[in-house]
Amino acid sequence: MCTRYSRSRRALHWLSAVIILWASVSGFGVQAFPPGCAIRQWVESFNPQITSVFIPFFAWRLWLKCTQPGSANLNVAGAVHWALYGLVSAVLVTGVLMMATPVTMFGLFTLPSLVHDAVWLARLHHWHQLACMALAALVGLHLAAVVWHQMRGHTVMARMR
């Protein structure tokens, strides 16, 4: 029998899963549409808003990971999880920094752009894309590992229900 994570860690895991999967699939998917397409414009407007709202929840999740028992796993699974946390952090930080224009948050308030130099904005955009691709690959590996463990009778999903 495996130990379940706390209710808050489980809720934050599933919130993270939904946001990361949505942002990854929609972010990569809209590249198939031309820049002026309404769907692409909507996704490119919505994603920075939803991921900005996600930042404090991710910070809370990271804090719980660092402070609750079981956070010092020194095995492959532990290393992959720490890599996931690192890549999510990189995606969020570069995403905030690469915004060339202020972002209006659901019509309530505006987040200012923080970097104004075109060269740095291009670098940040490039780093953001690389971090997103690495995160998508690692999320795929994570999902494959869950399926593999479940098929072998190790009920890893029981910890997250």
Short mmCIF file of N, CA and C in Angstrom, two decimals:
data_model
loop_
_atom_site.label_atom_id
_atom_site.label_comp_id
_atom_site.label_asym_id
_atom_site.label_seq_id
_atom_site.Cartn_x
_atom_site.Cartn_y
_atom_site.Cartn_z
N MET A 1 0.85 -1.18 0.00
CA MET A 1 0.00 0.00 0.00
C MET A 1 0.89 1.24 0.00
N CYS A 2 0.64 2.15 -0.91
CA CYS A 2 1.46 3.36 -0.96
C CYS A 2 0.77 4.49 -0.20
N THR A 3 1.59 5.39 0.30
CA THR A 3 1.10 6.53 1.06
C THR A 3 0.55 7.58 0.11
N ARG A 4 -0.64 8.09 0.43
CA ARG A 4 -1.25 9.13 -0.38
C ARG A 4 -0.61 10.47 -0.06
N TYR A 5 -0.56 11.33 -1.05
CA TYR A 5 -0.13 12.71 -0.82
C TYR A 5 -1.23 13.45 -0.09
N SER A 6 -0.88 14.58 0.52
CA SER A 6 -1.88 15.40 1.21
C SER A 6 -2.91 15.90 0.20
N ARG A 7 -4.05 16.29 0.70
CA ARG A 7 -5.13 16.79 -0.16
C ARG A 7 -4.66 17.99 -0.98
N SER A 8 -3.92 18.91 -0.34
CA SER A 8 -3.45 20.09 -1.07
C SER A 8 -2.45 19.70 -2.16
N ARG A 9 -1.55 18.75 -1.88
CA ARG A 9 -0.59 18.33 -2.91
C ARG A 9 -1.29 17.65 -4.07
N ARG A 10 -2.33 16.85 -3.78
CA ARG A 10 -3.08 16.20 -4.86
C ARG A 10 -3.82 17.24 -5.70
N ALA A 11 -4.47 18.19 -5.04
CA ALA A 11 -5.21 19.23 -5.77
C ALA A 11 -4.26 20.07 -6.63
N LEU A 12 -3.12 20.43 -6.08
CA LEU A 12 -2.16 21.22 -6.84
C LEU A 12 -1.55 20.42 -7.99
N HIS A 13 -1.37 19.11 -7.80
CA HIS A 13 -0.87 18.26 -8.88
C HIS A 13 -1.84 18.28 -10.06
N TRP A 14 -3.13 18.07 -9.78
CA TRP A 14 -4.11 18.00 -10.86
C TRP A 14 -4.34 19.37 -11.49
N LEU A 15 -4.29 20.44 -10.71
CA LEU A 15 -4.37 21.79 -11.28
C LEU A 15 -3.18 22.01 -12.21
N SER A 16 -2.00 21.62 -11.76
CA SER A 16 -0.79 21.74 -12.59
C SER A 16 -0.95 20.95 -13.88
N ALA A 17 -1.44 19.72 -13.76
CA ALA A 17 -1.60 18.87 -14.94
C ALA A 17 -2.52 19.53 -15.96
N VAL A 18 -3.64 20.05 -15.51
CA VAL A 18 -4.60 20.67 -16.43
C VAL A 18 -3.98 21.90 -17.10
N ILE A 19 -3.38 22.77 -16.31
CA ILE A 19 -2.80 24.01 -16.86
C ILE A 19 -1.65 23.69 -17.81
N ILE A 20 -0.73 22.81 -17.40
CA ILE A 20 0.44 22.50 -18.22
C ILE A 20 0.02 21.80 -19.51
N LEU A 21 -0.90 20.84 -19.42
CA LEU A 21 -1.35 20.16 -20.64
C LEU A 21 -2.08 21.12 -21.57
N TRP A 22 -2.96 21.97 -21.01
CA TRP A 22 -3.67 22.95 -21.84
C TRP A 22 -2.67 23.89 -22.53
N ALA A 23 -1.76 24.48 -21.75
CA ALA A 23 -0.82 25.45 -22.31
C ALA A 23 0.09 24.80 -23.34
N SER A 24 0.50 23.56 -23.10
CA SER A 24 1.39 22.87 -24.04
C SER A 24 0.67 22.54 -25.34
N VAL A 25 -0.48 21.88 -25.23
CA VAL A 25 -1.21 21.47 -26.43
C VAL A 25 -1.69 22.69 -27.22
N SER A 26 -2.28 23.65 -26.54
CA SER A 26 -2.78 24.83 -27.26
C SER A 26 -1.63 25.69 -27.78
N GLY A 27 -0.59 25.84 -26.99
CA GLY A 27 0.55 26.65 -27.42
C GLY A 27 1.25 26.10 -28.64
N PHE A 28 1.50 24.79 -28.65
CA PHE A 28 2.11 24.18 -29.83
C PHE A 28 1.09 24.08 -30.97
N GLY A 29 -0.16 23.81 -30.63
CA GLY A 29 -1.19 23.62 -31.65
C GLY A 29 -1.49 24.86 -32.47
N VAL A 30 -1.48 26.03 -31.85
CA VAL A 30 -1.82 27.25 -32.59
C VAL A 30 -0.75 27.63 -33.60
N GLN A 31 0.41 27.00 -33.51
CA GLN A 31 1.46 27.29 -34.49
C GLN A 31 1.05 26.86 -35.90
N ALA A 32 0.05 25.98 -35.98
CA ALA A 32 -0.45 25.53 -37.27
C ALA A 32 -1.34 26.58 -37.93
N PHE A 33 -1.78 27.58 -37.16
CA PHE A 33 -2.65 28.63 -37.68
C PHE A 33 -1.83 29.86 -38.06
N PRO A 34 -2.29 30.61 -39.05
CA PRO A 34 -1.56 31.84 -39.41
C PRO A 34 -1.65 32.87 -38.28
N PRO A 35 -0.66 33.77 -38.17
CA PRO A 35 -0.62 34.75 -37.07
C PRO A 35 -1.89 35.57 -36.88
N GLY A 36 -2.61 35.91 -37.92
CA GLY A 36 -3.81 36.74 -37.77
C GLY A 36 -5.08 35.98 -37.44
N CYS A 37 -5.00 34.66 -37.36
CA CYS A 37 -6.18 33.82 -37.13
C CYS A 37 -6.78 34.10 -35.74
N ALA A 38 -8.10 34.19 -35.68
CA ALA A 38 -8.78 34.51 -34.42
C ALA A 38 -8.50 33.48 -33.33
N ILE A 39 -8.47 32.20 -33.67
CA ILE A 39 -8.20 31.16 -32.67
C ILE A 39 -6.80 31.34 -32.10
N ARG A 40 -5.84 31.56 -32.99
CA ARG A 40 -4.46 31.76 -32.54
C ARG A 40 -4.35 32.99 -31.64
N GLN A 41 -4.98 34.08 -32.04
CA GLN A 41 -4.94 35.30 -31.24
C GLN A 41 -5.57 35.08 -29.87
N TRP A 42 -6.69 34.33 -29.82
CA TRP A 42 -7.34 34.08 -28.54
C TRP A 42 -6.43 33.26 -27.62
N VAL A 43 -5.85 32.18 -28.16
CA VAL A 43 -4.95 31.33 -27.36
C VAL A 43 -3.74 32.13 -26.89
N GLU A 44 -3.16 32.93 -27.78
CA GLU A 44 -1.99 33.72 -27.42
C GLU A 44 -2.32 34.83 -26.43
N SER A 45 -3.57 35.18 -26.30
CA SER A 45 -4.01 36.14 -25.28
C SER A 45 -4.38 35.43 -23.98
N PHE A 46 -5.05 34.30 -24.09
CA PHE A 46 -5.54 33.57 -22.91
C PHE A 46 -4.40 32.88 -22.15
N ASN A 47 -3.48 32.23 -22.86
CA ASN A 47 -2.44 31.44 -22.18
C ASN A 47 -1.59 32.26 -21.20
N PRO A 48 -1.13 33.46 -21.56
CA PRO A 48 -0.36 34.22 -20.57
C PRO A 48 -1.19 34.58 -19.32
N GLN A 49 -2.48 34.76 -19.52
CA GLN A 49 -3.35 35.09 -18.39
C GLN A 49 -3.49 33.90 -17.44
N ILE A 50 -3.83 32.74 -18.01
CA ILE A 50 -4.07 31.56 -17.17
C ILE A 50 -2.79 31.08 -16.52
N THR A 51 -1.67 31.16 -17.23
CA THR A 51 -0.41 30.71 -16.64
C THR A 51 0.11 31.71 -15.60
N SER A 52 -0.20 32.99 -15.76
CA SER A 52 0.17 33.97 -14.73
C SER A 52 -0.62 33.73 -13.44
N VAL A 53 -1.90 33.40 -13.58
CA VAL A 53 -2.72 33.06 -12.41
C VAL A 53 -2.18 31.79 -11.75
N PHE A 54 -1.63 30.89 -12.54
CA PHE A 54 -1.09 29.62 -12.05
C PHE A 54 0.18 29.79 -11.21
N ILE A 55 0.94 30.85 -11.42
CA ILE A 55 2.24 31.02 -10.76
C ILE A 55 2.18 30.88 -9.24
N PRO A 56 1.28 31.56 -8.54
CA PRO A 56 1.27 31.37 -7.07
C PRO A 56 0.89 29.96 -6.64
N PHE A 57 0.05 29.29 -7.41
CA PHE A 57 -0.30 27.89 -7.10
C PHE A 57 0.91 26.98 -7.29
N PHE A 58 1.68 27.25 -8.35
CA PHE A 58 2.88 26.46 -8.57
C PHE A 58 3.91 26.73 -7.47
N ALA A 59 4.04 27.99 -7.06
CA ALA A 59 4.97 28.32 -5.97
C ALA A 59 4.56 27.58 -4.69
N TRP A 60 3.26 27.52 -4.42
CA TRP A 60 2.76 26.78 -3.26
C TRP A 60 3.09 25.30 -3.40
N ARG A 61 2.89 24.75 -4.59
CA ARG A 61 3.20 23.34 -4.83
C ARG A 61 4.69 23.07 -4.62
N LEU A 62 5.53 23.94 -5.11
CA LEU A 62 6.97 23.78 -4.95
C LEU A 62 7.36 23.87 -3.47
N TRP A 63 6.74 24.80 -2.75
CA TRP A 63 7.01 24.93 -1.33
C TRP A 63 6.62 23.65 -0.59
N LEU A 64 5.45 23.09 -0.90
CA LEU A 64 5.03 21.84 -0.28
C LEU A 64 5.98 20.70 -0.62
N LYS A 65 6.44 20.65 -1.85
CA LYS A 65 7.38 19.61 -2.27
C LYS A 65 8.66 19.69 -1.44
N CYS A 66 9.11 20.90 -1.17
CA CYS A 66 10.36 21.09 -0.43
C CYS A 66 10.21 20.88 1.07
N THR A 67 9.02 21.04 1.59
CA THR A 67 8.85 21.01 3.05
C THR A 67 8.16 19.77 3.59
N GLN A 68 7.49 19.00 2.74
CA GLN A 68 6.79 17.82 3.24
C GLN A 68 7.65 16.57 3.06
N PRO A 69 7.41 15.56 3.87
CA PRO A 69 8.20 14.33 3.79
C PRO A 69 8.17 13.72 2.40
N GLY A 70 9.27 13.07 2.07
CA GLY A 70 9.37 12.39 0.78
C GLY A 70 9.90 13.27 -0.32
N SER A 71 10.36 14.49 0.01
CA SER A 71 10.82 15.39 -1.04
C SER A 71 12.29 15.19 -1.40
N ALA A 72 12.99 14.35 -0.66
CA ALA A 72 14.41 14.16 -0.91
C ALA A 72 14.71 12.86 -1.66
N ASN A 73 13.79 12.46 -2.56
CA ASN A 73 14.00 11.23 -3.33
C ASN A 73 15.27 11.34 -4.16
N LEU A 74 16.18 10.39 -3.96
CA LEU A 74 17.42 10.39 -4.73
C LEU A 74 17.43 9.20 -5.68
N ASN A 75 16.34 9.05 -6.43
CA ASN A 75 16.23 7.98 -7.42
C ASN A 75 15.81 8.60 -8.75
N VAL A 76 15.60 7.76 -9.76
CA VAL A 76 15.25 8.28 -11.08
C VAL A 76 13.94 9.06 -11.03
N ALA A 77 12.93 8.51 -10.37
CA ALA A 77 11.64 9.19 -10.29
C ALA A 77 11.79 10.54 -9.60
N GLY A 78 12.55 10.58 -8.52
CA GLY A 78 12.77 11.85 -7.82
C GLY A 78 13.49 12.86 -8.69
N ALA A 79 14.48 12.40 -9.44
CA ALA A 79 15.22 13.31 -10.33
C ALA A 79 14.32 13.85 -11.44
N VAL A 80 13.46 12.99 -11.99
CA VAL A 80 12.54 13.44 -13.03
C VAL A 80 11.56 14.46 -12.46
N HIS A 81 11.06 14.20 -11.27
CA HIS A 81 10.13 15.16 -10.66
C HIS A 81 10.80 16.51 -10.41
N TRP A 82 12.03 16.50 -9.91
CA TRP A 82 12.74 17.76 -9.71
C TRP A 82 12.99 18.45 -11.05
N ALA A 83 13.28 17.68 -12.10
CA ALA A 83 13.46 18.27 -13.43
C ALA A 83 12.15 18.90 -13.93
N LEU A 84 11.02 18.24 -13.65
CA LEU A 84 9.73 18.82 -14.01
C LEU A 84 9.52 20.15 -13.30
N TYR A 85 9.81 20.21 -12.00
CA TYR A 85 9.67 21.46 -11.26
C TYR A 85 10.59 22.53 -11.84
N GLY A 86 11.82 22.15 -12.18
CA GLY A 86 12.76 23.11 -12.76
C GLY A 86 12.30 23.64 -14.10
N LEU A 87 11.80 22.74 -14.96
CA LEU A 87 11.34 23.16 -16.27
C LEU A 87 10.06 24.01 -16.19
N VAL A 88 9.14 23.65 -15.30
CA VAL A 88 7.95 24.49 -15.13
C VAL A 88 8.37 25.88 -14.66
N SER A 89 9.32 25.93 -13.74
CA SER A 89 9.82 27.23 -13.27
C SER A 89 10.42 28.02 -14.43
N ALA A 90 11.23 27.36 -15.25
CA ALA A 90 11.85 28.04 -16.40
C ALA A 90 10.81 28.54 -17.38
N VAL A 91 9.79 27.73 -17.66
CA VAL A 91 8.73 28.14 -18.58
C VAL A 91 7.98 29.35 -18.03
N LEU A 92 7.65 29.31 -16.74
CA LEU A 92 6.90 30.43 -16.16
C LEU A 92 7.73 31.71 -16.12
N VAL A 93 8.98 31.61 -15.70
CA VAL A 93 9.82 32.81 -15.61
C VAL A 93 10.07 33.41 -16.99
N THR A 94 10.47 32.57 -17.95
CA THR A 94 10.71 33.10 -19.29
C THR A 94 9.43 33.61 -19.93
N GLY A 95 8.31 32.96 -19.62
CA GLY A 95 7.02 33.40 -20.15
C GLY A 95 6.65 34.79 -19.67
N VAL A 96 6.87 35.05 -18.40
CA VAL A 96 6.58 36.39 -17.86
C VAL A 96 7.54 37.42 -18.45
N LEU A 97 8.81 37.08 -18.49
CA LEU A 97 9.81 38.03 -18.95
C LEU A 97 9.74 38.33 -20.44
N MET A 98 9.28 37.38 -21.26
CA MET A 98 9.29 37.58 -22.71
C MET A 98 8.09 38.37 -23.22
N MET A 99 7.16 38.73 -22.35
CA MET A 99 5.98 39.45 -22.81
C MET A 99 6.37 40.86 -23.22
N ALA A 100 6.27 41.14 -24.52
CA ALA A 100 6.70 42.43 -25.06
C ALA A 100 5.70 43.54 -24.78
N THR A 101 4.46 43.17 -24.49
CA THR A 101 3.43 44.17 -24.19
C THR A 101 2.76 43.80 -22.87
N PRO A 102 2.15 44.76 -22.21
CA PRO A 102 1.42 44.44 -20.97
C PRO A 102 0.31 43.43 -21.23
N VAL A 103 0.00 42.62 -20.22
CA VAL A 103 -1.04 41.60 -20.33
C VAL A 103 -2.20 42.00 -19.43
N THR A 104 -3.37 42.16 -20.03
CA THR A 104 -4.58 42.47 -19.26
C THR A 104 -5.13 41.16 -18.73
N MET A 105 -5.24 41.09 -17.41
CA MET A 105 -5.64 39.86 -16.73
C MET A 105 -7.16 39.78 -16.59
N PHE A 106 -7.78 39.11 -17.55
CA PHE A 106 -9.23 38.87 -17.55
C PHE A 106 -10.02 40.16 -17.36
N GLY A 107 -9.49 41.26 -17.88
CA GLY A 107 -10.17 42.55 -17.82
C GLY A 107 -10.15 43.20 -16.45
N LEU A 108 -9.39 42.64 -15.50
CA LEU A 108 -9.39 43.16 -14.13
C LEU A 108 -8.23 44.11 -13.84
N PHE A 109 -7.05 43.76 -14.29
CA PHE A 109 -5.87 44.58 -14.07
C PHE A 109 -4.84 44.22 -15.13
N THR A 110 -3.77 44.99 -15.18
CA THR A 110 -2.77 44.77 -16.21
C THR A 110 -1.42 44.45 -15.59
N LEU A 111 -0.76 43.42 -16.13
CA LEU A 111 0.60 43.11 -15.75
C LEU A 111 1.52 43.83 -16.74
N PRO A 112 2.46 44.62 -16.24
CA PRO A 112 3.34 45.34 -17.16
C PRO A 112 4.37 44.42 -17.80
N SER A 113 4.86 44.81 -18.95
CA SER A 113 5.99 44.09 -19.52
C SER A 113 7.23 44.51 -18.74
N LEU A 114 8.13 43.57 -18.52
CA LEU A 114 9.29 43.83 -17.67
C LEU A 114 10.57 44.04 -18.45
N VAL A 115 10.64 43.48 -19.65
CA VAL A 115 11.84 43.59 -20.49
C VAL A 115 11.45 44.35 -21.75
N HIS A 116 12.26 45.32 -22.12
CA HIS A 116 11.91 46.15 -23.27
C HIS A 116 12.95 46.10 -24.39
N ASP A 117 14.06 45.47 -24.14
CA ASP A 117 15.12 45.36 -25.14
C ASP A 117 14.79 44.23 -26.12
N ALA A 118 14.77 44.55 -27.41
CA ALA A 118 14.36 43.59 -28.44
C ALA A 118 15.27 42.36 -28.48
N VAL A 119 16.56 42.55 -28.26
CA VAL A 119 17.49 41.41 -28.29
C VAL A 119 17.19 40.47 -27.13
N TRP A 120 16.98 41.02 -25.94
CA TRP A 120 16.67 40.19 -24.79
C TRP A 120 15.30 39.52 -24.92
N LEU A 121 14.34 40.23 -25.48
CA LEU A 121 13.02 39.63 -25.71
C LEU A 121 13.13 38.43 -26.64
N ALA A 122 13.93 38.56 -27.70
CA ALA A 122 14.12 37.43 -28.63
C ALA A 122 14.81 36.26 -27.93
N ARG A 123 15.81 36.54 -27.10
CA ARG A 123 16.49 35.47 -26.35
C ARG A 123 15.51 34.77 -25.41
N LEU A 124 14.74 35.56 -24.68
CA LEU A 124 13.78 34.99 -23.73
C LEU A 124 12.74 34.14 -24.45
N HIS A 125 12.28 34.62 -25.59
CA HIS A 125 11.31 33.86 -26.38
C HIS A 125 11.91 32.52 -26.81
N HIS A 126 13.15 32.55 -27.26
CA HIS A 126 13.84 31.33 -27.67
C HIS A 126 14.00 30.37 -26.49
N TRP A 127 14.46 30.89 -25.35
CA TRP A 127 14.62 30.05 -24.15
C TRP A 127 13.28 29.48 -23.70
N HIS A 128 12.22 30.30 -23.81
CA HIS A 128 10.88 29.85 -23.44
C HIS A 128 10.46 28.68 -24.33
N GLN A 129 10.68 28.80 -25.64
CA GLN A 129 10.32 27.72 -26.55
C GLN A 129 11.10 26.44 -26.24
N LEU A 130 12.40 26.57 -25.97
CA LEU A 130 13.21 25.39 -25.63
C LEU A 130 12.71 24.75 -24.33
N ALA A 131 12.42 25.59 -23.33
CA ALA A 131 11.92 25.05 -22.05
C ALA A 131 10.57 24.38 -22.24
N CYS A 132 9.70 24.94 -23.08
CA CYS A 132 8.39 24.33 -23.35
C CYS A 132 8.55 22.97 -24.03
N MET A 133 9.46 22.89 -24.99
CA MET A 133 9.68 21.61 -25.67
C MET A 133 10.24 20.57 -24.70
N ALA A 134 11.19 20.97 -23.87
CA ALA A 134 11.76 20.04 -22.89
C ALA A 134 10.70 19.61 -21.88
N LEU A 135 9.87 20.55 -21.45
CA LEU A 135 8.81 20.23 -20.51
C LEU A 135 7.81 19.25 -21.13
N ALA A 136 7.43 19.49 -22.37
CA ALA A 136 6.49 18.58 -23.05
C ALA A 136 7.08 17.17 -23.15
N ALA A 137 8.36 17.08 -23.45
CA ALA A 137 9.01 15.76 -23.54
C ALA A 137 9.03 15.08 -22.17
N LEU A 138 9.34 15.84 -21.14
CA LEU A 138 9.41 15.25 -19.80
C LEU A 138 8.02 14.89 -19.27
N VAL A 139 7.01 15.68 -19.60
CA VAL A 139 5.64 15.33 -19.23
C VAL A 139 5.24 14.03 -19.94
N GLY A 140 5.61 13.89 -21.20
CA GLY A 140 5.35 12.64 -21.92
C GLY A 140 6.02 11.46 -21.25
N LEU A 141 7.27 11.62 -20.83
CA LEU A 141 7.99 10.57 -20.11
C LEU A 141 7.29 10.25 -18.79
N HIS A 142 6.85 11.28 -18.09
CA HIS A 142 6.14 11.12 -16.81
C HIS A 142 4.86 10.31 -17.02
N LEU A 143 4.09 10.67 -18.03
CA LEU A 143 2.85 9.93 -18.32
C LEU A 143 3.13 8.48 -18.71
N ALA A 144 4.17 8.28 -19.52
CA ALA A 144 4.54 6.92 -19.92
C ALA A 144 4.95 6.09 -18.70
N ALA A 145 5.68 6.70 -17.77
CA ALA A 145 6.09 5.99 -16.56
C ALA A 145 4.89 5.61 -15.70
N VAL A 146 3.91 6.51 -15.61
CA VAL A 146 2.70 6.21 -14.84
C VAL A 146 1.99 5.01 -15.45
N VAL A 147 1.81 5.02 -16.78
CA VAL A 147 1.15 3.91 -17.47
C VAL A 147 1.94 2.62 -17.26
N TRP A 148 3.24 2.68 -17.43
CA TRP A 148 4.11 1.50 -17.27
C TRP A 148 3.98 0.92 -15.86
N HIS A 149 4.05 1.79 -14.84
CA HIS A 149 3.93 1.31 -13.46
C HIS A 149 2.55 0.72 -13.19
N GLN A 150 1.51 1.37 -13.68
CA GLN A 150 0.15 0.87 -13.48
C GLN A 150 -0.01 -0.51 -14.13
N MET A 151 0.53 -0.67 -15.34
CA MET A 151 0.42 -1.96 -16.05
C MET A 151 1.20 -3.06 -15.33
N ARG A 152 2.21 -2.71 -14.58
CA ARG A 152 3.00 -3.69 -13.85
C ARG A 152 2.45 -3.94 -12.44
N GLY A 153 1.31 -3.33 -12.12
CA GLY A 153 0.67 -3.58 -10.84
C GLY A 153 1.09 -2.65 -9.71
N HIS A 154 1.92 -1.66 -10.01
CA HIS A 154 2.30 -0.67 -8.98
C HIS A 154 1.30 0.48 -9.06
N THR A 155 0.46 0.58 -8.08
CA THR A 155 -0.65 1.53 -8.13
C THR A 155 -0.19 2.94 -7.74
N VAL A 156 0.64 3.52 -8.58
CA VAL A 156 1.14 4.86 -8.30
C VAL A 156 0.03 5.90 -8.34
N MET A 157 -1.02 5.64 -9.11
CA MET A 157 -2.14 6.58 -9.20
C MET A 157 -2.89 6.68 -7.87
N ALA A 158 -2.80 5.67 -7.05
CA ALA A 158 -3.49 5.71 -5.76
C ALA A 158 -2.99 6.85 -4.88
N ARG A 159 -1.74 7.26 -5.07
CA ARG A 159 -1.19 8.37 -4.29
C ARG A 159 -1.80 9.70 -4.69
N MET A 160 -2.33 9.78 -5.91
CA MET A 160 -2.84 11.05 -6.43
C MET A 160 -4.36 11.13 -6.48
N ARG A 161 -5.04 10.12 -5.96
CA ARG A 161 -6.51 10.17 -5.94
C ARG A 161 -7.01 10.67 -4.63
#
